[in-house]
Amino acid sequence: MSNQIRAYRDQLGFKQEELGEQAGVTRQTIAAWENGEREPSLVQLSSIARIMGVAVELLQGLELTDSRDPNSFFSSLLFRADEPSALTPTIKQHLIQKVADYAAVEKLLGEIPVSPAKFPLDGYDSEAIEDYSKEVRNWLGLGESAPVGDSLSLLESKGLKVLPYPLPAKISGFSACEEDWGCLVVVNSNDVAERQFFTSLHELAHLIFHHKEYRQPPERTKSSDPREKAANHLAGAILLPKNVIHREMRAYRDRWIPDPLLIDIKRRYGVSLRTILIRAEQAGIITKQQSGTQMGVLNKRCGGKDKDLPNSEIPMPQRLTRLERLTYTALLKDGLLTNSRAAEILGKQTLEVSQELQTWKQSDVEVSD
C-alpha cells in the first residue's frame, strides 16, 4: 500500500505537504505511510483516494473490480509515442479507472459511446489526406477555413471521450477504441495548449485511418512510420487548411516568413510555429529546404525543437469538460449519483463538489422562477 500511495502522489503531482493538508494530517504522517512505518485507517485511505481522484482499490494495490479485462482494453491502444513503455502500470490502472468512471456516467444518462467516421488508409497518401481533412472539418462543423479553436472541446461536442492527463514527457497522447466504452483520446496535460490541440487531432486521425489496427497494434510506432506521418498530416490539415495557408502567406512565396506573421497565425489558429512552416511547405508556399532552414533557425533561437518564441504562448481555455458537465447533470437527477461518488470521478474533494453543485441548483431555480 505504501508504494501505491507514493506512486500515485508522484504521478499526479501532489507534494506530501499538500496531500497532508487536504487530508487533515501532517507531512510526516504521509511520509510514514509511504515508508511503510505506519498504515492509514480505511477512513484516511478513502480520504486521500478522493483527494487524488483514484479508487481506494488502487491505493490498496488491488485490481479494479470491473468485468472487463484491463489488459484486453489496453491491448487496443495505438500509441503515438516512440516509447509506449513509459506508460507505467500505475498510470494504466488509474486511466482504466477514469475511463470506467466516464463510461459509467454516460450509461447513467443514456449517452451512447461514439466513434468517428472511418476512412481506412494504407500507408501515406498526401492528396487523399488533404481530401479527407475537408470531410473531417465538415463533420466537426468547421467549414472550409474557420479556426478549430479548442479541439479538445470540439471533439467532446461530438461525443468522444477526451481525457487530459499528466503523462510522462515521452508520451504526447494516445487513443483507444473498445466496443462497449467507445473511443478515447488521452492528451498530455503537461504539454502546452497548441501541442494538446495537435495531439488530440493526431489521435483522431488514428481513429479514422487505422481503426482496424486497434485490436492488435504494434508495440512501438516511430515518427517515420507512414501511419504517424499520415496522422500528423491530417492533424495539420484540419488545423490549417491549404486555402488558409494560401490566403495568409501567398505574399511570402519562396521567401522567409516573418516572425510576427507566424506568431499571429499561431494565436488565431491554435497551432505551433513549426506546424505552420510544415503546412506552408505542404501547400507549396515554401520549399522543403526553405522550411528546414527556417525551422533550424527557429529551433536555435528557441533553445530546442520543443520550445517556441517568447511571448507567443497560447493560454489553455478555461471550461468545463464533458465529463464534468455529465457528472453534474447526473447529480441534479436525484438518486443517480452521490456527491462522494462524483468527487471520486472528478478527482475533487466532496466539499468542493457539493459547493459547485449548489451553483448548478441555483441556476436551475432561477430559470424555473
Tab-separated table of C-alpha atoms in Angstrom:
chain	number	residue	atom	x	y	z
A	1	MET	CA	0.000	0.000	0.000
A	2	SER	CA	2.809	2.418	0.896
A	3	ASN	CA	4.340	2.168	-2.567
A	4	GLN	CA	0.953	2.768	-4.206
A	5	ILE	CA	0.329	5.977	-2.251
A	6	ARG	CA	3.740	7.321	-3.258
A	7	ALA	CA	3.348	6.186	-6.870
A	8	TYR	CA	0.001	7.911	-7.391
A	9	ARG	CA	1.065	11.020	-5.462
A	10	ASP	CA	4.154	11.393	-7.645
A	11	GLN	CA	2.244	10.678	-10.856
A	12	LEU	CA	-0.490	13.214	-10.092
A	13	GLY	CA	1.900	15.922	-8.897
A	14	PHE	CA	0.911	16.128	-5.219
A	15	LYS	CA	3.510	17.160	-2.634
A	16	GLN	CA	3.466	15.452	0.752
A	17	GLU	CA	2.613	18.751	2.452
A	18	GLU	CA	-0.250	19.436	0.048
A	19	LEU	CA	-1.740	15.960	0.374
A	20	GLY	CA	-1.379	16.035	4.159
A	21	GLU	CA	-3.054	19.429	4.457
A	22	GLN	CA	-6.038	18.339	2.376
A	23	ALA	CA	-6.312	15.025	4.229
A	24	GLY	CA	-6.024	16.660	7.649
A	25	VAL	CA	-2.721	15.019	8.623
A	26	THR	CA	0.905	16.170	8.778
A	27	ARG	CA	3.541	15.773	6.091
A	28	GLN	CA	5.358	13.426	8.475
A	29	THR	CA	2.284	11.185	8.596
A	30	ILE	CA	2.174	10.973	4.797
A	31	ALA	CA	5.897	10.144	4.778
A	32	ALA	CA	5.362	7.442	7.407
A	33	TRP	CA	2.598	5.872	5.318
A	34	GLU	CA	4.766	5.925	2.213
A	35	ASN	CA	7.752	4.448	4.058
A	36	GLY	CA	5.633	1.631	5.469
A	37	GLU	CA	6.231	2.785	9.055
A	38	ARG	CA	2.501	3.257	9.681
A	39	GLU	CA	-0.735	2.252	7.986
A	40	PRO	CA	-3.578	4.701	7.271
A	41	SER	CA	-7.034	3.798	8.520
A	42	LEU	CA	-9.685	2.941	5.943
A	43	VAL	CA	-11.250	6.362	6.513
A	44	GLN	CA	-7.897	8.074	5.920
A	45	LEU	CA	-7.205	5.926	2.873
A	46	SER	CA	-10.629	6.792	1.449
A	47	SER	CA	-9.904	10.468	2.066
A	48	ILE	CA	-6.595	10.541	0.189
A	49	ALA	CA	-8.137	8.435	-2.584
A	50	ARG	CA	-10.842	11.090	-3.060
A	51	ILE	CA	-8.284	13.899	-2.934
A	52	MET	CA	-6.144	12.296	-5.644
A	53	GLY	CA	-9.127	11.078	-7.658
A	54	VAL	CA	-8.216	7.399	-7.591
A	55	ALA	CA	-10.135	4.349	-6.423
A	56	VAL	CA	-9.343	3.024	-2.935
A	57	GLU	CA	-8.634	-0.359	-4.526
A	58	LEU	CA	-5.735	1.144	-6.471
A	59	LEU	CA	-4.108	2.514	-3.308
A	60	GLN	CA	-4.509	-0.936	-1.763
A	61	GLY	CA	-2.714	-2.467	-4.739
A	62	LEU	CA	-5.825	-4.306	-5.893
A	63	GLU	CA	-7.141	-4.582	-9.447
A	64	LEU	CA	-10.367	-2.785	-10.224
A	65	THR	CA	-13.464	-4.930	-9.899
A	66	ASP	CA	-14.664	-4.423	-13.451
A	67	SER	CA	-15.843	-7.283	-15.625
A	68	ARG	CA	-13.651	-6.010	-18.444
A	69	ASP	CA	-10.085	-7.253	-18.598
A	70	PRO	CA	-7.767	-4.207	-18.218
A	71	ASN	CA	-5.021	-5.886	-20.237
A	72	SER	CA	-7.505	-6.583	-23.019
A	73	PHE	CA	-8.571	-2.939	-23.073
A	74	PHE	CA	-5.033	-1.590	-23.147
A	75	SER	CA	-4.005	-4.044	-25.840
A	76	SER	CA	-6.257	-1.931	-28.075
A	77	LEU	CA	-4.085	1.151	-27.613
A	78	LEU	CA	-2.307	2.598	-30.610
A	79	PHE	CA	0.471	4.759	-29.200
A	80	ARG	CA	1.708	7.928	-30.772
A	81	ALA	CA	4.812	7.903	-28.576
A	82	ASP	CA	8.079	6.299	-29.590
A	83	GLU	CA	8.295	4.917	-26.033
A	84	PRO	CA	4.918	3.409	-25.037
A	85	SER	CA	6.734	1.559	-22.243
A	86	ALA	CA	6.739	4.907	-20.414
A	87	LEU	CA	3.079	4.195	-19.664
A	88	THR	CA	3.631	2.546	-16.277
A	89	PRO	CA	1.267	0.062	-14.577
A	90	THR	CA	0.307	2.844	-12.147
A	91	ILE	CA	-0.780	5.122	-14.984
A	92	LYS	CA	-2.566	2.286	-16.778
A	93	GLN	CA	-4.606	1.300	-13.733
A	94	HIS	CA	-5.562	4.902	-13.000
A	95	LEU	CA	-6.603	5.510	-16.593
A	96	ILE	CA	-8.643	2.311	-16.609
A	97	GLN	CA	-10.459	3.628	-13.546
A	98	LYS	CA	-11.075	7.017	-15.152
A	99	VAL	CA	-12.379	5.529	-18.404
A	100	ALA	CA	-14.616	3.106	-16.493
A	101	ASP	CA	-15.977	6.011	-14.424
A	102	TYR	CA	-16.556	8.082	-17.570
A	103	ALA	CA	-18.419	5.196	-19.218
A	104	ALA	CA	-20.496	4.671	-16.062
A	105	VAL	CA	-21.641	8.313	-16.048
A	106	GLU	CA	-22.521	8.090	-19.744
A	107	LYS	CA	-24.567	4.970	-19.052
A	108	LEU	CA	-26.457	6.678	-16.210
A	109	LEU	CA	-27.545	9.440	-18.587
A	110	GLY	CA	-28.241	7.196	-21.568
A	111	GLU	CA	-25.305	8.530	-23.597
A	112	ILE	CA	-24.260	6.214	-26.421
A	113	PRO	CA	-20.499	5.623	-26.973
A	114	VAL	CA	-19.367	7.427	-30.124
A	115	SER	CA	-16.801	6.622	-32.806
A	116	PRO	CA	-15.789	8.933	-35.679
A	117	ALA	CA	-16.302	8.050	-39.338
A	118	LYS	CA	-13.740	5.598	-40.665
A	119	PHE	CA	-11.630	6.129	-43.785
A	120	PRO	CA	-9.134	3.232	-43.879
A	121	LEU	CA	-5.785	4.408	-45.240
A	122	ASP	CA	-2.857	2.187	-46.128
A	123	GLY	CA	0.494	3.907	-45.971
A	124	TYR	CA	0.786	7.619	-46.696
A	125	ASP	CA	-1.131	9.469	-49.427
A	126	SER	CA	-0.853	13.259	-49.126
A	127	GLU	CA	-3.571	14.073	-51.674
A	128	ALA	CA	-6.059	11.668	-50.103
A	129	ILE	CA	-5.309	13.102	-46.659
A	130	GLU	CA	-5.978	16.659	-47.859
A	131	ASP	CA	-9.335	15.480	-49.237
A	132	TYR	CA	-10.196	13.633	-46.030
A	133	SER	CA	-9.332	16.722	-43.977
A	134	LYS	CA	-12.168	18.616	-45.668
A	135	GLU	CA	-14.647	15.881	-44.751
A	136	VAL	CA	-13.419	15.797	-41.160
A	137	ARG	CA	-13.659	19.587	-40.868
A	138	ASN	CA	-17.239	19.408	-42.149
A	139	TRP	CA	-18.003	16.680	-39.592
A	140	LEU	CA	-16.602	18.967	-36.894
A	141	GLY	CA	-18.771	21.824	-38.168
A	142	LEU	CA	-15.822	23.997	-39.215
A	143	GLY	CA	-16.414	24.514	-42.920
A	144	GLU	CA	-13.553	25.461	-45.214
A	145	SER	CA	-11.491	27.915	-43.204
A	146	ALA	CA	-12.778	28.587	-39.669
A	147	PRO	CA	-10.163	28.213	-36.894
A	148	VAL	CA	-10.540	24.992	-34.934
A	149	GLY	CA	-10.067	26.660	-31.562
A	150	ASP	CA	-10.193	24.305	-28.590
A	151	SER	CA	-10.059	20.955	-30.369
A	152	LEU	CA	-10.465	19.030	-27.110
A	153	SER	CA	-13.820	20.716	-26.524
A	154	LEU	CA	-14.736	20.261	-30.183
A	155	LEU	CA	-14.124	16.512	-30.069
A	156	GLU	CA	-16.100	16.300	-26.844
A	157	SER	CA	-19.000	18.082	-28.524
A	158	LYS	CA	-19.121	15.149	-30.953
A	159	GLY	CA	-19.460	12.742	-28.024
A	160	LEU	CA	-15.868	11.469	-27.906
A	161	LYS	CA	-14.176	10.842	-24.570
A	162	VAL	CA	-11.200	13.193	-24.195
A	163	LEU	CA	-9.033	12.916	-21.083
A	164	PRO	CA	-6.252	15.420	-20.335
A	165	TYR	CA	-3.833	13.522	-18.082
A	166	PRO	CA	-0.305	14.214	-16.725
A	167	LEU	CA	1.595	11.708	-18.855
A	168	PRO	CA	5.391	11.255	-18.966
A	169	ALA	CA	7.158	13.702	-21.291
A	170	LYS	CA	7.890	10.914	-23.796
A	171	ILE	CA	4.165	10.474	-24.493
A	172	SER	CA	2.141	13.319	-26.038
A	173	GLY	CA	-1.014	11.237	-26.083
A	174	PHE	CA	-2.646	8.063	-27.273
A	175	SER	CA	-6.022	6.733	-28.265
A	176	ALA	CA	-8.058	3.587	-27.825
A	177	CYS	CA	-11.305	2.176	-29.083
A	178	GLU	CA	-13.322	-0.529	-27.359
A	179	GLU	CA	-16.764	-1.808	-28.299
A	180	ASP	CA	-18.540	-1.136	-25.001
A	181	TRP	CA	-16.699	2.014	-23.950
A	182	GLY	CA	-16.374	3.678	-27.343
A	183	CYS	CA	-13.382	5.776	-28.404
A	184	LEU	CA	-10.975	7.506	-26.072
A	185	VAL	CA	-8.371	10.212	-26.688
A	186	VAL	CA	-5.831	10.950	-23.946
A	187	VAL	CA	-3.600	14.033	-24.213
A	188	ASN	CA	-0.675	15.004	-22.012
A	189	SER	CA	-1.974	17.824	-19.808
A	190	ASN	CA	1.633	18.878	-19.115
A	191	ASP	CA	2.027	19.956	-22.748
A	192	VAL	CA	1.355	23.493	-23.979
A	193	ALA	CA	-2.076	24.254	-25.423
A	194	GLU	CA	-1.166	24.043	-29.110
A	195	ARG	CA	0.552	20.700	-28.528
A	196	GLN	CA	-2.553	19.309	-26.829
A	197	PHE	CA	-4.722	20.548	-29.717
A	198	PHE	CA	-2.446	18.911	-32.296
A	199	THR	CA	-2.215	15.667	-30.313
A	200	SER	CA	-5.992	15.355	-29.997
A	201	LEU	CA	-6.402	15.674	-33.771
A	202	HIS	CA	-3.456	13.358	-34.429
A	203	GLU	CA	-5.200	10.699	-32.348
A	204	LEU	CA	-8.488	11.425	-34.124
A	205	ALA	CA	-6.614	10.656	-37.352
A	206	HIS	CA	-5.572	7.265	-35.981
A	207	LEU	CA	-9.196	6.529	-35.050
A	208	ILE	CA	-10.268	7.444	-38.585
A	209	PHE	CA	-7.461	5.876	-40.629
A	210	HIS	CA	-6.321	2.923	-38.520
A	211	HIS	CA	-9.426	1.788	-36.653
A	212	LYS	CA	-8.960	-1.892	-37.522
A	213	GLU	CA	-5.465	-1.915	-36.039
A	214	TYR	CA	-6.601	-1.045	-32.524
A	215	ARG	CA	-7.167	-4.672	-31.592
A	216	GLN	CA	-3.588	-5.708	-32.243
A	217	PRO	CA	-1.383	-2.649	-32.751
A	218	PRO	CA	2.401	-2.843	-32.807
A	219	GLU	CA	4.144	-2.144	-29.516
A	220	ARG	CA	6.102	0.747	-30.991
A	221	THR	CA	5.293	3.301	-33.647
A	222	LYS	CA	8.134	5.579	-34.708
A	223	SER	CA	7.765	9.054	-36.175
A	224	SER	CA	8.965	7.677	-39.532
A	225	ASP	CA	6.092	5.156	-39.628
A	226	PRO	CA	3.715	6.006	-42.535
A	227	ARG	CA	0.784	5.869	-40.102
A	228	GLU	CA	2.376	8.504	-37.892
A	229	LYS	CA	3.157	10.632	-40.939
A	230	ALA	CA	-0.459	10.326	-42.108
A	231	ALA	CA	-1.830	11.220	-38.666
A	232	ASN	CA	0.469	14.254	-38.418
A	233	HIS	CA	-0.560	15.414	-41.891
A	234	LEU	CA	-4.291	15.127	-41.182
A	235	ALA	CA	-3.956	16.974	-37.869
A	236	GLY	CA	-2.085	19.813	-39.587
A	237	ALA	CA	-4.564	19.944	-42.475
A	238	ILE	CA	-7.516	20.168	-40.075
A	239	LEU	CA	-5.842	22.974	-38.129
A	240	LEU	CA	-4.571	24.873	-41.182
A	241	PRO	CA	-6.348	24.051	-44.472
A	242	LYS	CA	-4.440	24.799	-47.666
A	243	ASN	CA	-6.796	27.626	-48.604
A	244	VAL	CA	-5.985	29.332	-45.301
A	245	ILE	CA	-2.248	28.926	-45.886
A	246	HIS	CA	-2.522	30.424	-49.381
A	247	ARG	CA	-4.627	33.328	-48.164
A	248	GLU	CA	-2.357	34.140	-45.226
A	249	MET	CA	1.035	33.548	-46.848
A	250	ARG	CA	0.808	33.965	-50.604
A	251	ALA	CA	2.807	37.203	-50.378
A	252	TYR	CA	5.736	35.205	-48.979
A	253	ARG	CA	6.017	32.504	-51.623
A	254	ASP	CA	9.627	31.265	-51.695
A	255	ARG	CA	10.525	33.855	-49.059
A	256	TRP	CA	11.364	33.904	-45.370
A	257	ILE	CA	8.129	34.022	-43.361
A	258	PRO	CA	8.335	36.848	-40.769
A	259	ASP	CA	8.076	36.050	-37.057
A	260	PRO	CA	5.154	38.457	-36.433
A	261	LEU	CA	3.079	36.697	-39.107
A	262	LEU	CA	3.932	33.246	-37.731
A	263	ILE	CA	3.008	34.301	-34.190
A	264	ASP	CA	-0.227	35.920	-35.363
A	265	ILE	CA	-1.297	32.758	-37.222
A	266	LYS	CA	-0.315	30.662	-34.215
A	267	ARG	CA	-2.547	32.679	-31.906
A	268	ARG	CA	-5.513	32.795	-34.277
A	269	TYR	CA	-5.424	29.139	-35.322
A	270	GLY	CA	-4.004	27.469	-32.208
A	271	VAL	CA	-1.017	25.827	-33.902
A	272	SER	CA	2.709	25.714	-33.240
A	273	LEU	CA	5.143	27.737	-35.334
A	274	ARG	CA	6.656	24.510	-36.653
A	275	THR	CA	3.261	23.215	-37.786
A	276	ILE	CA	2.752	26.465	-39.706
A	277	LEU	CA	6.076	26.021	-41.511
A	278	ILE	CA	5.300	22.384	-42.336
A	279	ARG	CA	1.884	23.335	-43.707
A	280	ALA	CA	3.452	26.167	-45.737
A	281	GLU	CA	5.747	23.573	-47.302
A	282	GLN	CA	2.892	21.119	-47.938
A	283	ALA	CA	0.861	23.896	-49.566
A	284	GLY	CA	3.743	24.818	-51.888
A	285	ILE	CA	4.360	28.277	-50.414
A	286	ILE	CA	7.941	27.422	-49.493
A	287	THR	CA	10.200	24.518	-50.435
A	288	LYS	CA	11.238	21.695	-48.141
A	289	GLN	CA	14.719	23.205	-47.980
A	290	GLN	CA	13.341	26.640	-47.054
A	291	SER	CA	11.111	25.094	-44.395
A	292	GLY	CA	14.013	23.123	-42.935
A	293	THR	CA	16.299	26.171	-42.900
A	294	GLN	CA	13.760	28.413	-41.161
A	295	MET	CA	12.858	25.650	-38.695
A	296	GLY	CA	16.530	25.130	-37.873
A	297	VAL	CA	16.954	28.833	-37.124
A	298	LEU	CA	13.751	28.768	-35.072
A	299	ASN	CA	14.958	25.798	-33.009
A	300	LYS	CA	18.279	27.521	-32.343
A	301	ARG	CA	16.628	30.772	-31.262
A	302	CYS	CA	14.105	28.973	-29.062
A	303	GLY	CA	16.667	26.729	-27.403
A	304	GLY	CA	15.198	23.469	-28.650
A	305	LYS	CA	12.724	21.931	-31.050
A	306	ASP	CA	10.027	21.657	-28.374
A	307	LYS	CA	10.076	25.354	-27.454
A	308	ASP	CA	8.584	28.422	-29.126
A	309	LEU	CA	9.432	32.100	-29.360
A	310	PRO	CA	8.895	34.233	-26.230
A	311	ASN	CA	5.519	35.948	-25.875
A	312	SER	CA	3.857	33.572	-28.327
A	313	GLU	CA	2.154	31.362	-25.745
A	314	ILE	CA	-1.471	30.290	-26.182
A	315	PRO	CA	-3.491	30.051	-22.945
A	316	MET	CA	-5.352	26.813	-22.323
A	317	PRO	CA	-9.106	27.576	-22.441
A	318	GLN	CA	-10.841	27.521	-19.064
A	319	ARG	CA	-14.027	25.494	-19.371
A	320	LEU	CA	-15.961	22.553	-18.027
A	321	THR	CA	-15.017	19.241	-19.561
A	322	ARG	CA	-17.710	16.979	-20.962
A	323	LEU	CA	-17.164	14.620	-18.024
A	324	GLU	CA	-17.761	17.473	-15.577
A	325	ARG	CA	-20.937	18.528	-17.376
A	326	LEU	CA	-22.276	14.982	-17.449
A	327	THR	CA	-21.368	14.366	-13.810
A	328	TYR	CA	-23.137	17.484	-12.511
A	329	THR	CA	-26.119	16.734	-14.738
A	330	ALA	CA	-26.305	13.284	-13.140
A	331	LEU	CA	-26.064	14.857	-9.681
A	332	LEU	CA	-29.070	17.067	-10.444
A	333	LYS	CA	-31.110	13.941	-11.137
A	334	ASP	CA	-31.974	12.590	-7.681
A	335	GLY	CA	-30.610	9.159	-6.934
A	336	LEU	CA	-28.346	8.791	-9.969
A	337	LEU	CA	-25.101	9.788	-8.273
A	338	THR	CA	-23.888	10.720	-4.791
A	339	ASN	CA	-21.641	13.690	-4.071
A	340	SER	CA	-18.860	11.425	-2.810
A	341	ARG	CA	-19.004	9.255	-5.933
A	342	ALA	CA	-18.971	12.370	-8.137
A	343	ALA	CA	-15.925	13.636	-6.242
A	344	GLU	CA	-14.120	10.357	-6.907
A	345	ILE	CA	-14.985	10.521	-10.611
A	346	LEU	CA	-13.821	14.130	-10.972
A	347	GLY	CA	-10.778	13.851	-8.712
A	348	LYS	CA	-12.085	16.543	-6.374
A	349	GLN	CA	-12.954	16.766	-2.697
A	350	THR	CA	-16.567	16.062	-1.749
A	351	LEU	CA	-16.952	19.528	-0.209
A	352	GLU	CA	-15.804	21.183	-3.442
A	353	VAL	CA	-18.296	19.138	-5.472
A	354	SER	CA	-21.100	19.931	-3.008
A	355	GLN	CA	-20.392	23.659	-3.222
A	356	GLU	CA	-20.234	23.598	-7.022
A	357	LEU	CA	-23.477	21.615	-7.155
A	358	GLN	CA	-25.229	24.408	-5.257
A	359	THR	CA	-24.370	26.851	-8.070
A	360	TRP	CA	-25.895	24.416	-10.567
A	361	LYS	CA	-29.029	24.110	-8.436
A	362	GLN	CA	-29.252	27.878	-8.023
A	363	SER	CA	-29.172	28.373	-11.789
A	364	ASP	CA	-31.914	25.757	-12.136
A	365	VAL	CA	-34.109	27.589	-9.601
A	366	GLU	CA	-33.574	30.954	-11.321
A	367	VAL	CA	-34.664	29.526	-14.675
A	368	SER	CA	-37.721	27.923	-13.070
A	369	ASP	CA	-38.722	31.212	-11.437
